[in-house]
Amino acid sequence: MKLTKKDCFFIGLSIVSLLAHACLLPEMPDIVPTHWGFDGTVNGYSNKYVTLFLAALPCILFFFMKLLPYIDPRKKSYTLHKKAFDIFIYTMTLFLICLTWATDAVIFGLPVRIEQVVPVAVGILFLAIGNYMPQLRTNYTMGIKTPWTLENEYVWKKTHAMGGVLFCIMGILLILSGVFPSRLMTVLAFGFILAGTLWLYVYSWLVYRKQSGS
């Protein structure tokens, strides 16, 4: 596995985050909050050592994603969409680190509103994915994988161009729902995500039908 300077930076960042979290672990109570409702109310608790696993996820996911080009049957595609793939890995790494420290902040009683942090963080992740989604080439591990996109490269490109637009809109709505939290914004954001996901599935089928003349 060949690692670039950027790869090493994000690996180092993940390790530093994990070590810093481990240093804080003895100061945590034995049982800590690890799950919240949409309104920010804690509705799930775990042993504090679970947070250590969560803090290790950025590093674990990073190496897992780096292995995908070697095991995907369409590994040549990763050469064509290397920039988009790397951006996704880096953004996901930062996203998970952000959630780790947001959780730690709540555990230590800092004034962090998890119901705002999470939608904004997910929204930024969606914006990054949406901006680079049209660059993705056919593969079996990431992207909009329907029977029709995997069958036809033209359908893949059209669906991912549409997906890029929809994911950016989803990202903006999620950010707004975090900045201006309300039941209406939450319903609007998640309603659009559900409708957009279903539409992409239908859209890929429609493009395939048109392309194949059936």
Short mmCIF file of N, CA and C in Angstrom, two decimals, residues 13-190:
data_model
loop_
_atom_site.label_atom_id
_atom_site.label_comp_id
_atom_site.label_asym_id
_atom_site.label_seq_id
_atom_site.Cartn_x
_atom_site.Cartn_y
_atom_site.Cartn_z
N LEU A 13 -2.92 12.44 12.26
CA LEU A 13 -3.98 13.16 12.96
C LEU A 13 -4.90 12.20 13.70
N SER A 14 -5.22 11.08 13.06
CA SER A 14 -6.09 10.07 13.69
C SER A 14 -5.43 9.46 14.91
N ILE A 15 -4.14 9.19 14.80
CA ILE A 15 -3.41 8.58 15.92
C ILE A 15 -3.30 9.57 17.09
N VAL A 16 -2.99 10.83 16.77
CA VAL A 16 -2.90 11.86 17.83
C VAL A 16 -4.25 12.00 18.54
N SER A 17 -5.33 12.01 17.75
CA SER A 17 -6.67 12.11 18.33
C SER A 17 -6.96 10.92 19.25
N LEU A 18 -6.58 9.73 18.80
CA LEU A 18 -6.80 8.51 19.60
C LEU A 18 -6.00 8.57 20.90
N LEU A 19 -4.74 8.96 20.82
CA LEU A 19 -3.88 9.02 22.01
C LEU A 19 -4.38 10.08 23.00
N ALA A 20 -4.82 11.22 22.46
CA ALA A 20 -5.35 12.28 23.33
C ALA A 20 -6.62 11.80 24.03
N HIS A 21 -7.46 11.08 23.29
CA HIS A 21 -8.68 10.53 23.89
C HIS A 21 -8.33 9.52 24.98
N ALA A 22 -7.31 8.68 24.73
CA ALA A 22 -6.89 7.68 25.71
C ALA A 22 -6.39 8.34 26.99
N CYS A 23 -5.75 9.49 26.84
CA CYS A 23 -5.26 10.22 28.02
C CYS A 23 -6.42 10.74 28.87
N LEU A 24 -7.54 11.05 28.23
CA LEU A 24 -8.70 11.56 28.95
C LEU A 24 -9.55 10.45 29.56
N LEU A 25 -9.36 9.24 29.08
CA LEU A 25 -10.21 8.12 29.49
C LEU A 25 -10.28 7.92 31.01
N PRO A 26 -9.15 8.00 31.74
CA PRO A 26 -9.23 7.79 33.20
C PRO A 26 -10.08 8.84 33.92
N GLU A 27 -10.25 10.01 33.31
CA GLU A 27 -11.03 11.08 33.94
C GLU A 27 -12.53 10.96 33.67
N MET A 28 -12.90 10.04 32.79
CA MET A 28 -14.32 9.89 32.45
C MET A 28 -15.05 9.04 33.47
N PRO A 29 -16.34 9.27 33.64
CA PRO A 29 -17.14 8.35 34.48
C PRO A 29 -17.23 6.99 33.79
N ASP A 30 -17.53 5.96 34.55
CA ASP A 30 -17.57 4.60 33.99
C ASP A 30 -18.64 4.45 32.91
N ILE A 31 -19.77 5.12 33.09
CA ILE A 31 -20.85 5.07 32.11
C ILE A 31 -21.00 6.46 31.49
N VAL A 32 -20.98 6.51 30.15
CA VAL A 32 -21.01 7.81 29.46
C VAL A 32 -22.09 7.80 28.38
N PRO A 33 -22.61 8.98 28.01
CA PRO A 33 -23.59 9.05 26.92
C PRO A 33 -22.92 8.80 25.57
N THR A 34 -23.55 8.01 24.74
CA THR A 34 -23.00 7.72 23.41
C THR A 34 -24.05 7.82 22.30
N HIS A 35 -25.29 8.14 22.68
CA HIS A 35 -26.34 8.26 21.66
C HIS A 35 -27.33 9.32 22.07
N TRP A 36 -27.75 10.12 21.07
CA TRP A 36 -28.66 11.22 21.34
C TRP A 36 -29.83 11.20 20.36
N GLY A 37 -30.97 11.74 20.79
CA GLY A 37 -32.12 11.91 19.91
C GLY A 37 -31.95 13.16 19.08
N PHE A 38 -32.90 13.39 18.17
CA PHE A 38 -32.83 14.56 17.30
C PHE A 38 -32.87 15.87 18.08
N ASP A 39 -33.48 15.84 19.26
CA ASP A 39 -33.58 17.06 20.07
C ASP A 39 -32.40 17.23 21.03
N GLY A 40 -31.41 16.35 20.93
CA GLY A 40 -30.23 16.45 21.78
C GLY A 40 -30.35 15.73 23.10
N THR A 41 -31.48 15.06 23.34
CA THR A 41 -31.67 14.32 24.59
C THR A 41 -30.91 12.99 24.53
N VAL A 42 -30.15 12.71 25.58
CA VAL A 42 -29.40 11.45 25.63
C VAL A 42 -30.38 10.29 25.74
N ASN A 43 -30.24 9.31 24.84
CA ASN A 43 -31.11 8.13 24.90
C ASN A 43 -30.32 6.83 24.81
N GLY A 44 -29.01 6.93 25.06
CA GLY A 44 -28.18 5.73 25.06
C GLY A 44 -26.88 5.95 25.81
N TYR A 45 -26.52 4.99 26.65
CA TYR A 45 -25.28 5.06 27.44
C TYR A 45 -24.44 3.81 27.19
N SER A 46 -23.14 3.95 27.37
CA SER A 46 -22.24 2.81 27.21
C SER A 46 -21.10 2.92 28.22
N ASN A 47 -20.37 1.81 28.36
CA ASN A 47 -19.15 1.84 29.15
C ASN A 47 -18.16 2.80 28.50
N LYS A 48 -17.38 3.50 29.29
CA LYS A 48 -16.48 4.51 28.75
C LYS A 48 -15.47 3.95 27.76
N TYR A 49 -15.18 2.64 27.85
CA TYR A 49 -14.19 2.06 26.93
C TYR A 49 -14.74 1.94 25.51
N VAL A 50 -16.05 2.03 25.35
CA VAL A 50 -16.64 2.05 24.02
C VAL A 50 -16.17 3.30 23.26
N THR A 51 -15.99 4.40 24.00
CA THR A 51 -15.53 5.64 23.35
C THR A 51 -14.11 5.48 22.80
N LEU A 52 -13.33 4.58 23.41
CA LEU A 52 -11.98 4.34 22.91
C LEU A 52 -12.03 3.68 21.53
N PHE A 53 -12.98 2.75 21.37
CA PHE A 53 -13.18 2.13 20.05
C PHE A 53 -13.64 3.17 19.03
N LEU A 54 -14.57 4.05 19.45
CA LEU A 54 -15.06 5.10 18.55
C LEU A 54 -13.93 6.04 18.14
N ALA A 55 -13.02 6.30 19.07
CA ALA A 55 -11.88 7.18 18.77
C ALA A 55 -10.90 6.51 17.81
N ALA A 56 -10.90 5.16 17.80
CA ALA A 56 -10.00 4.42 16.91
C ALA A 56 -10.58 4.26 15.51
N LEU A 57 -11.88 4.50 15.36
CA LEU A 57 -12.54 4.29 14.07
C LEU A 57 -11.93 5.08 12.91
N PRO A 58 -11.55 6.37 13.11
CA PRO A 58 -10.96 7.10 11.97
C PRO A 58 -9.75 6.38 11.38
N CYS A 59 -8.88 5.88 12.24
CA CYS A 59 -7.68 5.18 11.77
C CYS A 59 -8.04 3.84 11.12
N ILE A 60 -8.96 3.11 11.75
CA ILE A 60 -9.38 1.81 11.21
C ILE A 60 -10.03 1.99 9.84
N LEU A 61 -10.94 2.95 9.73
CA LEU A 61 -11.64 3.18 8.47
C LEU A 61 -10.67 3.65 7.39
N PHE A 62 -9.70 4.48 7.78
CA PHE A 62 -8.73 4.99 6.81
C PHE A 62 -8.02 3.83 6.10
N PHE A 63 -7.49 2.89 6.88
CA PHE A 63 -6.75 1.78 6.28
C PHE A 63 -7.68 0.83 5.52
N PHE A 64 -8.91 0.66 6.02
CA PHE A 64 -9.87 -0.17 5.30
C PHE A 64 -10.17 0.41 3.92
N MET A 65 -10.40 1.74 3.88
CA MET A 65 -10.69 2.39 2.60
C MET A 65 -9.50 2.31 1.65
N LYS A 66 -8.31 2.40 2.21
CA LYS A 66 -7.11 2.32 1.38
C LYS A 66 -6.91 0.93 0.77
N LEU A 67 -7.52 -0.07 1.39
CA LEU A 67 -7.42 -1.44 0.87
C LEU A 67 -8.41 -1.73 -0.25
N LEU A 68 -9.47 -0.91 -0.32
CA LEU A 68 -10.54 -1.20 -1.28
C LEU A 68 -10.06 -1.30 -2.73
N PRO A 69 -9.16 -0.41 -3.19
CA PRO A 69 -8.73 -0.54 -4.59
C PRO A 69 -8.07 -1.87 -4.91
N TYR A 70 -7.59 -2.57 -3.90
CA TYR A 70 -6.90 -3.83 -4.14
C TYR A 70 -7.85 -5.02 -4.16
N ILE A 71 -9.06 -4.85 -3.64
CA ILE A 71 -9.98 -5.98 -3.57
C ILE A 71 -11.22 -5.80 -4.45
N ASP A 72 -11.45 -4.59 -4.94
CA ASP A 72 -12.59 -4.34 -5.81
C ASP A 72 -12.31 -4.94 -7.19
N PRO A 73 -13.25 -5.74 -7.75
CA PRO A 73 -13.04 -6.31 -9.09
C PRO A 73 -12.78 -5.25 -10.16
N ARG A 74 -13.29 -4.02 -9.95
CA ARG A 74 -13.07 -2.94 -10.90
C ARG A 74 -12.02 -1.98 -10.37
N LYS A 75 -10.88 -2.54 -9.98
CA LYS A 75 -9.84 -1.75 -9.32
C LYS A 75 -9.25 -0.67 -10.22
N LYS A 76 -9.34 -0.85 -11.54
CA LYS A 76 -8.80 0.17 -12.45
C LYS A 76 -9.53 1.50 -12.32
N SER A 77 -10.78 1.46 -11.89
CA SER A 77 -11.56 2.69 -11.74
C SER A 77 -10.95 3.62 -10.70
N TYR A 78 -10.27 3.05 -9.71
CA TYR A 78 -9.71 3.86 -8.64
C TYR A 78 -8.57 4.76 -9.13
N THR A 79 -7.95 4.36 -10.22
CA THR A 79 -6.94 5.23 -10.82
C THR A 79 -7.59 6.44 -11.46
N LEU A 80 -8.78 6.23 -12.02
CA LEU A 80 -9.50 7.31 -12.71
C LEU A 80 -10.17 8.27 -11.75
N HIS A 81 -10.58 7.78 -10.59
CA HIS A 81 -11.24 8.69 -9.64
C HIS A 81 -10.45 8.82 -8.33
N LYS A 82 -9.13 8.78 -8.43
CA LYS A 82 -8.26 8.81 -7.25
C LYS A 82 -8.51 10.06 -6.40
N LYS A 83 -8.63 11.23 -7.04
CA LYS A 83 -8.81 12.47 -6.29
C LYS A 83 -10.11 12.44 -5.49
N ALA A 84 -11.19 12.04 -6.15
CA ALA A 84 -12.48 11.98 -5.47
C ALA A 84 -12.45 10.97 -4.33
N PHE A 85 -11.82 9.82 -4.56
CA PHE A 85 -11.73 8.78 -3.54
C PHE A 85 -10.93 9.26 -2.33
N ASP A 86 -9.80 9.94 -2.59
CA ASP A 86 -8.97 10.46 -1.50
C ASP A 86 -9.73 11.54 -0.70
N ILE A 87 -10.43 12.43 -1.41
CA ILE A 87 -11.21 13.48 -0.73
C ILE A 87 -12.24 12.84 0.20
N PHE A 88 -12.89 11.79 -0.27
CA PHE A 88 -13.89 11.10 0.55
C PHE A 88 -13.25 10.52 1.81
N ILE A 89 -12.08 9.88 1.67
CA ILE A 89 -11.40 9.30 2.82
C ILE A 89 -11.01 10.38 3.83
N TYR A 90 -10.43 11.47 3.31
CA TYR A 90 -9.98 12.54 4.22
C TYR A 90 -11.16 13.20 4.94
N THR A 91 -12.23 13.44 4.19
CA THR A 91 -13.40 14.09 4.79
C THR A 91 -14.05 13.18 5.83
N MET A 92 -14.15 11.89 5.53
CA MET A 92 -14.73 10.94 6.48
C MET A 92 -13.87 10.84 7.74
N THR A 93 -12.55 10.88 7.57
CA THR A 93 -11.65 10.84 8.72
C THR A 93 -11.88 12.04 9.63
N LEU A 94 -11.95 13.23 9.05
CA LEU A 94 -12.20 14.44 9.84
C LEU A 94 -13.57 14.40 10.50
N PHE A 95 -14.55 13.87 9.78
CA PHE A 95 -15.91 13.75 10.31
C PHE A 95 -15.93 12.90 11.57
N LEU A 96 -15.27 11.74 11.52
CA LEU A 96 -15.26 10.83 12.67
C LEU A 96 -14.48 11.41 13.85
N ILE A 97 -13.38 12.11 13.54
CA ILE A 97 -12.61 12.76 14.61
C ILE A 97 -13.46 13.84 15.28
N CYS A 98 -14.19 14.60 14.46
CA CYS A 98 -15.07 15.65 14.98
C CYS A 98 -16.12 15.06 15.92
N LEU A 99 -16.73 13.95 15.53
CA LEU A 99 -17.75 13.31 16.37
C LEU A 99 -17.14 12.79 17.67
N THR A 100 -15.92 12.27 17.59
CA THR A 100 -15.23 11.79 18.79
C THR A 100 -15.10 12.90 19.82
N TRP A 101 -14.65 14.06 19.36
CA TRP A 101 -14.39 15.15 20.29
C TRP A 101 -15.67 15.88 20.70
N ALA A 102 -16.67 15.84 19.87
CA ALA A 102 -17.97 16.39 20.28
C ALA A 102 -18.55 15.55 21.41
N THR A 103 -18.41 14.22 21.27
CA THR A 103 -18.87 13.31 22.33
C THR A 103 -18.10 13.54 23.62
N ASP A 104 -16.77 13.67 23.50
CA ASP A 104 -15.95 13.91 24.69
C ASP A 104 -16.32 15.23 25.36
N ALA A 105 -16.60 16.24 24.55
CA ALA A 105 -16.97 17.55 25.10
C ALA A 105 -18.24 17.44 25.94
N VAL A 106 -19.21 16.69 25.44
CA VAL A 106 -20.47 16.50 26.18
C VAL A 106 -20.20 15.73 27.47
N ILE A 107 -19.37 14.69 27.39
CA ILE A 107 -19.06 13.87 28.57
C ILE A 107 -18.45 14.73 29.68
N PHE A 108 -17.62 15.69 29.30
CA PHE A 108 -16.95 16.53 30.29
C PHE A 108 -17.74 17.80 30.62
N GLY A 109 -18.98 17.86 30.14
CA GLY A 109 -19.87 18.94 30.55
C GLY A 109 -19.65 20.26 29.84
N LEU A 110 -18.97 20.25 28.71
CA LEU A 110 -18.77 21.49 27.96
C LEU A 110 -20.05 21.85 27.21
N PRO A 111 -20.27 23.14 26.95
CA PRO A 111 -21.53 23.57 26.32
C PRO A 111 -21.58 23.29 24.82
N VAL A 112 -21.57 22.01 24.48
CA VAL A 112 -21.64 21.59 23.08
C VAL A 112 -23.02 21.00 22.82
N ARG A 113 -23.70 21.51 21.81
CA ARG A 113 -25.03 21.00 21.48
C ARG A 113 -24.89 19.95 20.37
N ILE A 114 -24.94 18.70 20.79
CA ILE A 114 -24.69 17.60 19.86
C ILE A 114 -25.73 17.57 18.75
N GLU A 115 -26.96 18.03 19.04
CA GLU A 115 -28.02 18.03 18.03
C GLU A 115 -27.76 19.05 16.93
N GLN A 116 -26.81 19.97 17.15
CA GLN A 116 -26.41 20.93 16.13
C GLN A 116 -25.11 20.51 15.44
N VAL A 117 -24.19 19.99 16.24
CA VAL A 117 -22.89 19.59 15.70
C VAL A 117 -23.02 18.48 14.67
N VAL A 118 -23.82 17.46 14.99
CA VAL A 118 -23.92 16.29 14.10
C VAL A 118 -24.53 16.65 12.74
N PRO A 119 -25.69 17.36 12.67
CA PRO A 119 -26.23 17.70 11.35
C PRO A 119 -25.27 18.57 10.52
N VAL A 120 -24.58 19.50 11.17
CA VAL A 120 -23.63 20.35 10.43
C VAL A 120 -22.47 19.50 9.90
N ALA A 121 -21.95 18.61 10.74
CA ALA A 121 -20.83 17.76 10.32
C ALA A 121 -21.24 16.82 9.18
N VAL A 122 -22.43 16.22 9.31
CA VAL A 122 -22.93 15.33 8.24
C VAL A 122 -23.20 16.14 6.98
N GLY A 123 -23.71 17.34 7.14
CA GLY A 123 -23.97 18.20 5.98
C GLY A 123 -22.70 18.53 5.22
N ILE A 124 -21.63 18.85 5.94
CA ILE A 124 -20.34 19.12 5.29
C ILE A 124 -19.83 17.87 4.57
N LEU A 125 -20.02 16.72 5.21
CA LEU A 125 -19.63 15.45 4.57
C LEU A 125 -20.41 15.24 3.28
N PHE A 126 -21.71 15.48 3.30
CA PHE A 126 -22.54 15.33 2.10
C PHE A 126 -22.12 16.31 1.00
N LEU A 127 -21.76 17.53 1.39
CA LEU A 127 -21.31 18.51 0.39
C LEU A 127 -20.03 18.04 -0.29
N ALA A 128 -19.11 17.49 0.50
CA ALA A 128 -17.86 16.98 -0.07
C ALA A 128 -18.14 15.82 -1.03
N ILE A 129 -19.00 14.90 -0.60
CA ILE A 129 -19.35 13.76 -1.45
C ILE A 129 -20.04 14.25 -2.73
N GLY A 130 -20.98 15.17 -2.58
CA GLY A 130 -21.72 15.67 -3.73
C GLY A 130 -20.83 16.35 -4.75
N ASN A 131 -19.85 17.12 -4.28
CA ASN A 131 -18.97 17.84 -5.19
C ASN A 131 -18.09 16.91 -6.02
N TYR A 132 -17.73 15.77 -5.44
CA TYR A 132 -16.81 14.87 -6.14
C TYR A 132 -17.49 13.61 -6.68
N MET A 133 -18.77 13.43 -6.37
CA MET A 133 -19.48 12.24 -6.83
C MET A 133 -19.46 12.05 -8.35
N PRO A 134 -19.63 13.12 -9.16
CA PRO A 134 -19.61 12.93 -10.62
C PRO A 134 -18.29 12.38 -11.15
N GLN A 135 -17.22 12.46 -10.36
CA GLN A 135 -15.93 11.95 -10.82
C GLN A 135 -15.79 10.44 -10.63
N LEU A 136 -16.66 9.85 -9.83
CA LEU A 136 -16.55 8.41 -9.56
C LEU A 136 -16.80 7.58 -10.81
N ARG A 137 -16.01 6.55 -10.95
CA ARG A 137 -16.19 5.59 -12.03
C ARG A 137 -16.73 4.28 -11.46
N THR A 138 -17.23 3.43 -12.32
CA THR A 138 -17.92 2.22 -11.86
C THR A 138 -17.04 1.37 -10.94
N ASN A 139 -17.60 1.00 -9.81
CA ASN A 139 -16.92 0.12 -8.86
C ASN A 139 -17.99 -0.53 -7.99
N TYR A 140 -17.56 -1.46 -7.14
CA TYR A 140 -18.53 -2.23 -6.34
C TYR A 140 -18.56 -1.81 -4.87
N THR A 141 -17.80 -0.80 -4.49
CA THR A 141 -17.71 -0.49 -3.07
C THR A 141 -18.19 0.91 -2.68
N MET A 142 -18.23 1.85 -3.60
CA MET A 142 -18.72 3.18 -3.24
C MET A 142 -19.46 3.80 -4.41
N GLY A 143 -20.39 4.70 -4.09
CA GLY A 143 -21.18 5.33 -5.13
C GLY A 143 -22.62 4.83 -5.10
N ILE A 144 -23.37 5.19 -6.14
CA ILE A 144 -24.78 4.80 -6.24
C ILE A 144 -24.85 3.51 -7.02
N LYS A 145 -24.91 2.41 -6.30
CA LYS A 145 -24.83 1.09 -6.93
C LYS A 145 -26.23 0.50 -7.07
N THR A 146 -26.80 0.60 -8.25
CA THR A 146 -28.06 -0.05 -8.57
C THR A 146 -27.77 -1.06 -9.67
N PRO A 147 -28.71 -1.97 -9.95
CA PRO A 147 -28.46 -2.94 -11.03
C PRO A 147 -28.16 -2.27 -12.36
N TRP A 148 -28.70 -1.06 -12.56
CA TRP A 148 -28.56 -0.38 -13.85
C TRP A 148 -27.28 0.44 -13.96
N THR A 149 -26.84 1.03 -12.85
CA THR A 149 -25.57 1.77 -12.89
C THR A 149 -24.39 0.82 -13.03
N LEU A 150 -24.48 -0.35 -12.40
CA LEU A 150 -23.39 -1.32 -12.49
C LEU A 150 -23.37 -2.01 -13.84
N GLU A 151 -24.50 -2.03 -14.51
CA GLU A 151 -24.59 -2.68 -15.82
C GLU A 151 -24.10 -1.78 -16.95
N ASN A 152 -24.32 -0.48 -16.82
CA ASN A 152 -24.08 0.44 -17.94
C ASN A 152 -23.31 1.66 -17.45
N GLU A 153 -22.15 1.93 -18.06
CA GLU A 153 -21.29 3.04 -17.62
C GLU A 153 -21.95 4.39 -17.86
N TYR A 154 -22.71 4.52 -18.94
CA TYR A 154 -23.40 5.78 -19.23
C TYR A 154 -24.43 6.07 -18.13
N VAL A 155 -25.17 5.04 -17.73
CA VAL A 155 -26.16 5.19 -16.66
C VAL A 155 -25.46 5.57 -15.35
N TRP A 156 -24.30 4.97 -15.11
CA TRP A 156 -23.52 5.31 -13.91
C TRP A 156 -23.18 6.80 -13.90
N LYS A 157 -22.66 7.30 -15.04
CA LYS A 157 -22.25 8.70 -15.11
C LYS A 157 -23.43 9.65 -14.93
N LYS A 158 -24.53 9.36 -15.60
CA LYS A 158 -25.71 10.23 -15.49
C LYS A 158 -26.28 10.23 -14.07
N THR A 159 -26.35 9.05 -13.47
CA THR A 159 -26.90 8.93 -12.12
C THR A 159 -26.02 9.65 -11.11
N HIS A 160 -24.70 9.56 -11.28
CA HIS A 160 -23.80 10.21 -10.33
C HIS A 160 -23.74 11.71 -10.55
N ALA A 161 -23.99 12.16 -11.76
CA ALA A 161 -24.11 13.61 -11.99
C ALA A 161 -25.34 14.15 -11.26
N MET A 162 -26.44 13.43 -11.36
CA MET A 162 -27.66 13.80 -10.64
C MET A 162 -27.43 13.68 -9.13
N GLY A 163 -26.77 12.61 -8.72
CA GLY A 163 -26.50 12.40 -7.31
C GLY A 163 -25.65 13.50 -6.71
N GLY A 164 -24.70 14.02 -7.49
CA GLY A 164 -23.85 15.09 -7.00
C GLY A 164 -24.67 16.32 -6.62
N VAL A 165 -25.63 16.67 -7.47
CA VAL A 165 -26.50 17.82 -7.21
C VAL A 165 -27.35 17.57 -5.96
N LEU A 166 -27.98 16.39 -5.90
CA LEU A 166 -28.87 16.08 -4.78
C LEU A 166 -28.11 16.01 -3.45
N PHE A 167 -26.91 15.44 -3.47
CA PHE A 167 -26.15 15.35 -2.23
C PHE A 167 -25.73 16.73 -1.73
N CYS A 168 -25.43 17.64 -2.64
CA CYS A 168 -25.10 19.01 -2.23
C CYS A 168 -26.31 19.68 -1.59
N ILE A 169 -27.50 19.47 -2.17
CA ILE A 169 -28.72 20.04 -1.58
C ILE A 169 -28.98 19.42 -0.21
N MET A 170 -28.79 18.09 -0.11
CA MET A 170 -28.95 17.42 1.18
C MET A 170 -28.00 18.02 2.21
N GLY A 171 -26.76 18.24 1.79
CA GLY A 171 -25.77 18.80 2.70
C GLY A 171 -26.16 20.18 3.20
N ILE A 172 -26.63 21.01 2.30
CA ILE A 172 -27.04 22.37 2.68
C ILE A 172 -28.22 22.32 3.66
N LEU A 173 -29.19 21.46 3.37
CA LEU A 173 -30.35 21.34 4.26
C LEU A 173 -29.95 20.83 5.64
N LEU A 174 -29.01 19.89 5.69
CA LEU A 174 -28.56 19.37 6.98
C LEU A 174 -27.83 20.45 7.78
N ILE A 175 -26.99 21.23 7.10
CA ILE A 175 -26.29 22.32 7.77
C ILE A 175 -27.29 23.33 8.33
N LEU A 176 -28.29 23.67 7.52
CA LEU A 176 -29.31 24.62 7.97
C LEU A 176 -30.09 24.06 9.16
N SER A 177 -30.35 22.75 9.15
CA SER A 177 -31.09 22.14 10.26
C SER A 177 -30.28 22.14 11.54
N GLY A 178 -28.94 22.20 11.40
CA GLY A 178 -28.09 22.29 12.57
C GLY A 178 -27.93 23.71 13.07
N VAL A 179 -27.80 24.65 12.13
CA VAL A 179 -27.63 26.06 12.49
C VAL A 179 -28.93 26.65 13.01
N PHE A 180 -30.03 26.24 12.39
CA PHE A 180 -31.36 26.72 12.80
C PHE A 180 -32.23 25.53 13.20
N PRO A 181 -31.91 24.92 14.35
CA PRO A 181 -32.62 23.69 14.73
C PRO A 181 -34.11 23.91 14.99
N SER A 182 -34.92 23.10 14.36
CA SER A 182 -36.36 23.11 14.57
C SER A 182 -36.91 21.81 14.00
N ARG A 183 -38.10 21.46 14.43
CA ARG A 183 -38.73 20.24 13.92
C ARG A 183 -38.96 20.33 12.41
N LEU A 184 -39.34 21.52 11.95
CA LEU A 184 -39.59 21.72 10.52
C LEU A 184 -38.34 21.48 9.70
N MET A 185 -37.20 22.06 10.14
CA MET A 185 -35.95 21.90 9.40
C MET A 185 -35.49 20.45 9.40
N THR A 186 -35.69 19.76 10.53
CA THR A 186 -35.30 18.35 10.61
C THR A 186 -36.13 17.50 9.65
N VAL A 187 -37.44 17.71 9.66
CA VAL A 187 -38.34 16.97 8.77
C VAL A 187 -38.00 17.27 7.31
N LEU A 188 -37.74 18.55 7.00
CA LEU A 188 -37.41 18.94 5.63
C LEU A 188 -36.13 18.27 5.16
N ALA A 189 -35.10 18.31 6.01
CA ALA A 189 -33.80 17.74 5.64
C ALA A 189 -33.89 16.23 5.43
N PHE A 190 -34.46 15.53 6.40
CA PHE A 190 -34.51 14.07 6.30
C PHE A 190 -35.55 13.61 5.28
#
